PDB file of C-alpha atoms in Angstrom:
ATOM      1  CA  UNK A   1      -3.289 -15.255   9.187  1.00 57.00           C
ATOM      2  CA  UNK A   2      -0.447 -13.388   7.514  1.00 75.00           C
ATOM      3  CA  UNK A   3      -2.134 -13.644   4.082  1.00 89.00           C
ATOM      4  CA  UNK A   4      -4.125 -10.446   3.833  1.00 92.00           C
ATOM      5  CA  UNK A   5      -1.198  -8.349   5.452  1.00 93.00           C
ATOM      6  CA  UNK A   6       1.219  -9.794   2.797  1.00 94.00           C
ATOM      7  CA  UNK A   7      -1.267  -9.318  -0.062  1.00 95.00           C
ATOM      8  CA  UNK A   8      -1.632  -5.657   1.070  1.00 96.00           C
ATOM      9  CA  UNK A   9       2.229  -5.059   1.039  1.00 96.00           C
ATOM     10  CA  UNK A  10       2.773  -6.854  -2.360  1.00 95.00           C
ATOM     11  CA  UNK A  11      -0.087  -4.671  -3.836  1.00 96.00           C
ATOM     12  CA  UNK A  12       1.372  -1.638  -2.313  1.00 97.00           C
ATOM     13  CA  UNK A  13       4.818  -2.379  -3.747  1.00 96.00           C
ATOM     14  CA  UNK A  14       3.566  -3.212  -7.185  1.00 93.00           C
ATOM     15  CA  UNK A  15       1.432   0.188  -7.245  1.00 95.00           C
ATOM     16  CA  UNK A  16       4.313   2.333  -5.772  1.00 96.00           C
ATOM     17  CA  UNK A  17       7.269   1.089  -7.432  1.00 93.00           C
ATOM     18  CA  UNK A  18       8.760   4.827  -7.694  1.00 91.00           C
ATOM     19  CA  UNK A  19       7.782   5.556  -4.036  1.00 93.00           C
ATOM     20  CA  UNK A  20       9.056   4.768  -0.692  1.00 93.00           C
ATOM     21  CA  UNK A  21       9.480   0.974  -0.417  1.00 95.00           C
ATOM     22  CA  UNK A  22      11.482   0.846   2.642  1.00 96.00           C
ATOM     23  CA  UNK A  23      11.354  -2.042   5.186  1.00 96.00           C
ATOM     24  CA  UNK A  24       9.470   0.509   7.732  1.00 96.00           C
ATOM     25  CA  UNK A  25       7.052   1.869   5.321  1.00 97.00           C
ATOM     26  CA  UNK A  26       5.982  -1.578   4.219  1.00 97.00           C
ATOM     27  CA  UNK A  27       5.739  -2.747   7.787  1.00 97.00           C
ATOM     28  CA  UNK A  28       3.315   0.198   8.324  1.00 97.00           C
ATOM     29  CA  UNK A  29       1.253  -0.779   5.368  1.00 96.00           C
ATOM     30  CA  UNK A  30       1.039  -4.451   6.732  1.00 95.00           C
ATOM     31  CA  UNK A  31       0.537  -3.245  10.449  1.00 95.00           C
ATOM     32  CA  UNK A  32       3.535  -5.038  11.707  1.00 95.00           C
ATOM     33  CA  UNK A  33       6.887  -4.594  13.077  1.00 97.00           C
ATOM     34  CA  UNK A  34       9.734  -4.515  10.446  1.00 97.00           C
ATOM     35  CA  UNK A  35      11.221  -7.721  11.917  1.00 97.00           C
ATOM     36  CA  UNK A  36       7.904  -9.486  11.823  1.00 96.00           C
ATOM     37  CA  UNK A  37       7.311  -8.404   8.366  1.00 96.00           C
ATOM     38  CA  UNK A  38      10.787  -9.523   7.131  1.00 96.00           C
ATOM     39  CA  UNK A  39      10.337 -13.056   8.610  1.00 96.00           C
ATOM     40  CA  UNK A  40       6.642 -13.464   7.501  1.00 95.00           C
ATOM     41  CA  UNK A  41       7.579 -12.251   3.953  1.00 96.00           C
ATOM     42  CA  UNK A  42      10.473 -14.617   3.489  1.00 96.00           C
ATOM     43  CA  UNK A  43       8.573 -17.401   4.900  1.00 95.00           C
ATOM     44  CA  UNK A  44       5.604 -16.969   2.746  1.00 93.00           C
ATOM     45  CA  UNK A  45       7.444 -15.802  -0.785  1.00 93.00           C
ATOM     46  CA  UNK A  46      10.788 -17.230  -0.402  1.00 95.00           C
ATOM     47  CA  UNK A  47      12.478 -13.979  -1.003  1.00 96.00           C
ATOM     48  CA  UNK A  48      13.681 -11.285   1.315  1.00 97.00           C
ATOM     49  CA  UNK A  49      11.543  -7.977   0.932  1.00 96.00           C
ATOM     50  CA  UNK A  50      14.467  -6.110  -0.768  1.00 95.00           C
ATOM     51  CA  UNK A  51      14.798  -8.804  -3.429  1.00 97.00           C
ATOM     52  CA  UNK A  52      11.076  -9.013  -3.922  1.00 96.00           C
ATOM     53  CA  UNK A  53      11.028  -5.234  -4.629  1.00 95.00           C
ATOM     54  CA  UNK A  54      14.073  -5.331  -6.809  1.00 95.00           C
ATOM     55  CA  UNK A  55      12.227  -7.931  -8.872  1.00 94.00           C
ATOM     56  CA  UNK A  56       9.130  -6.154  -9.226  1.00 93.00           C
ATOM     57  CA  UNK A  57      11.032  -2.979 -10.401  1.00 91.00           C
ATOM     58  CA  UNK A  58      13.020  -4.977 -12.930  1.00 92.00           C
ATOM     59  CA  UNK A  59       9.861  -6.819 -14.365  1.00 91.00           C
ATOM     60  CA  UNK A  60       7.991  -3.523 -14.378  1.00 87.00           C
ATOM     61  CA  UNK A  61      10.734  -1.725 -16.503  1.00 85.00           C
ATOM     62  CA  UNK A  62      10.898  -4.794 -18.711  1.00 85.00           C
ATOM     63  CA  UNK A  63       7.294  -4.949 -19.340  1.00 77.00           C
ATOM     64  CA  UNK A  64       6.491  -3.108 -22.779  1.00 75.00           C
ATOM     65  CA  UNK A  65       4.648   0.284 -22.248  1.00 66.00           C
ATOM     66  CA  UNK A  66       1.234   0.283 -23.852  1.00 62.00           C
TER      67      UNK A  66
END
């Protein structure tokens, strides 16, 4: 099942917003090829990986610092 792999990727994205979030590095996190990750991610989230990353960065920068 792709669930645990995609969860690892989304958690990695959220924890490393200022790091390397290239498709190839995220594919390594998931243990998948880049093309397989692209397909699974879009099917699961409805967003391409790069849009999800951009949205996560925007949300994080919009959140008030505590």
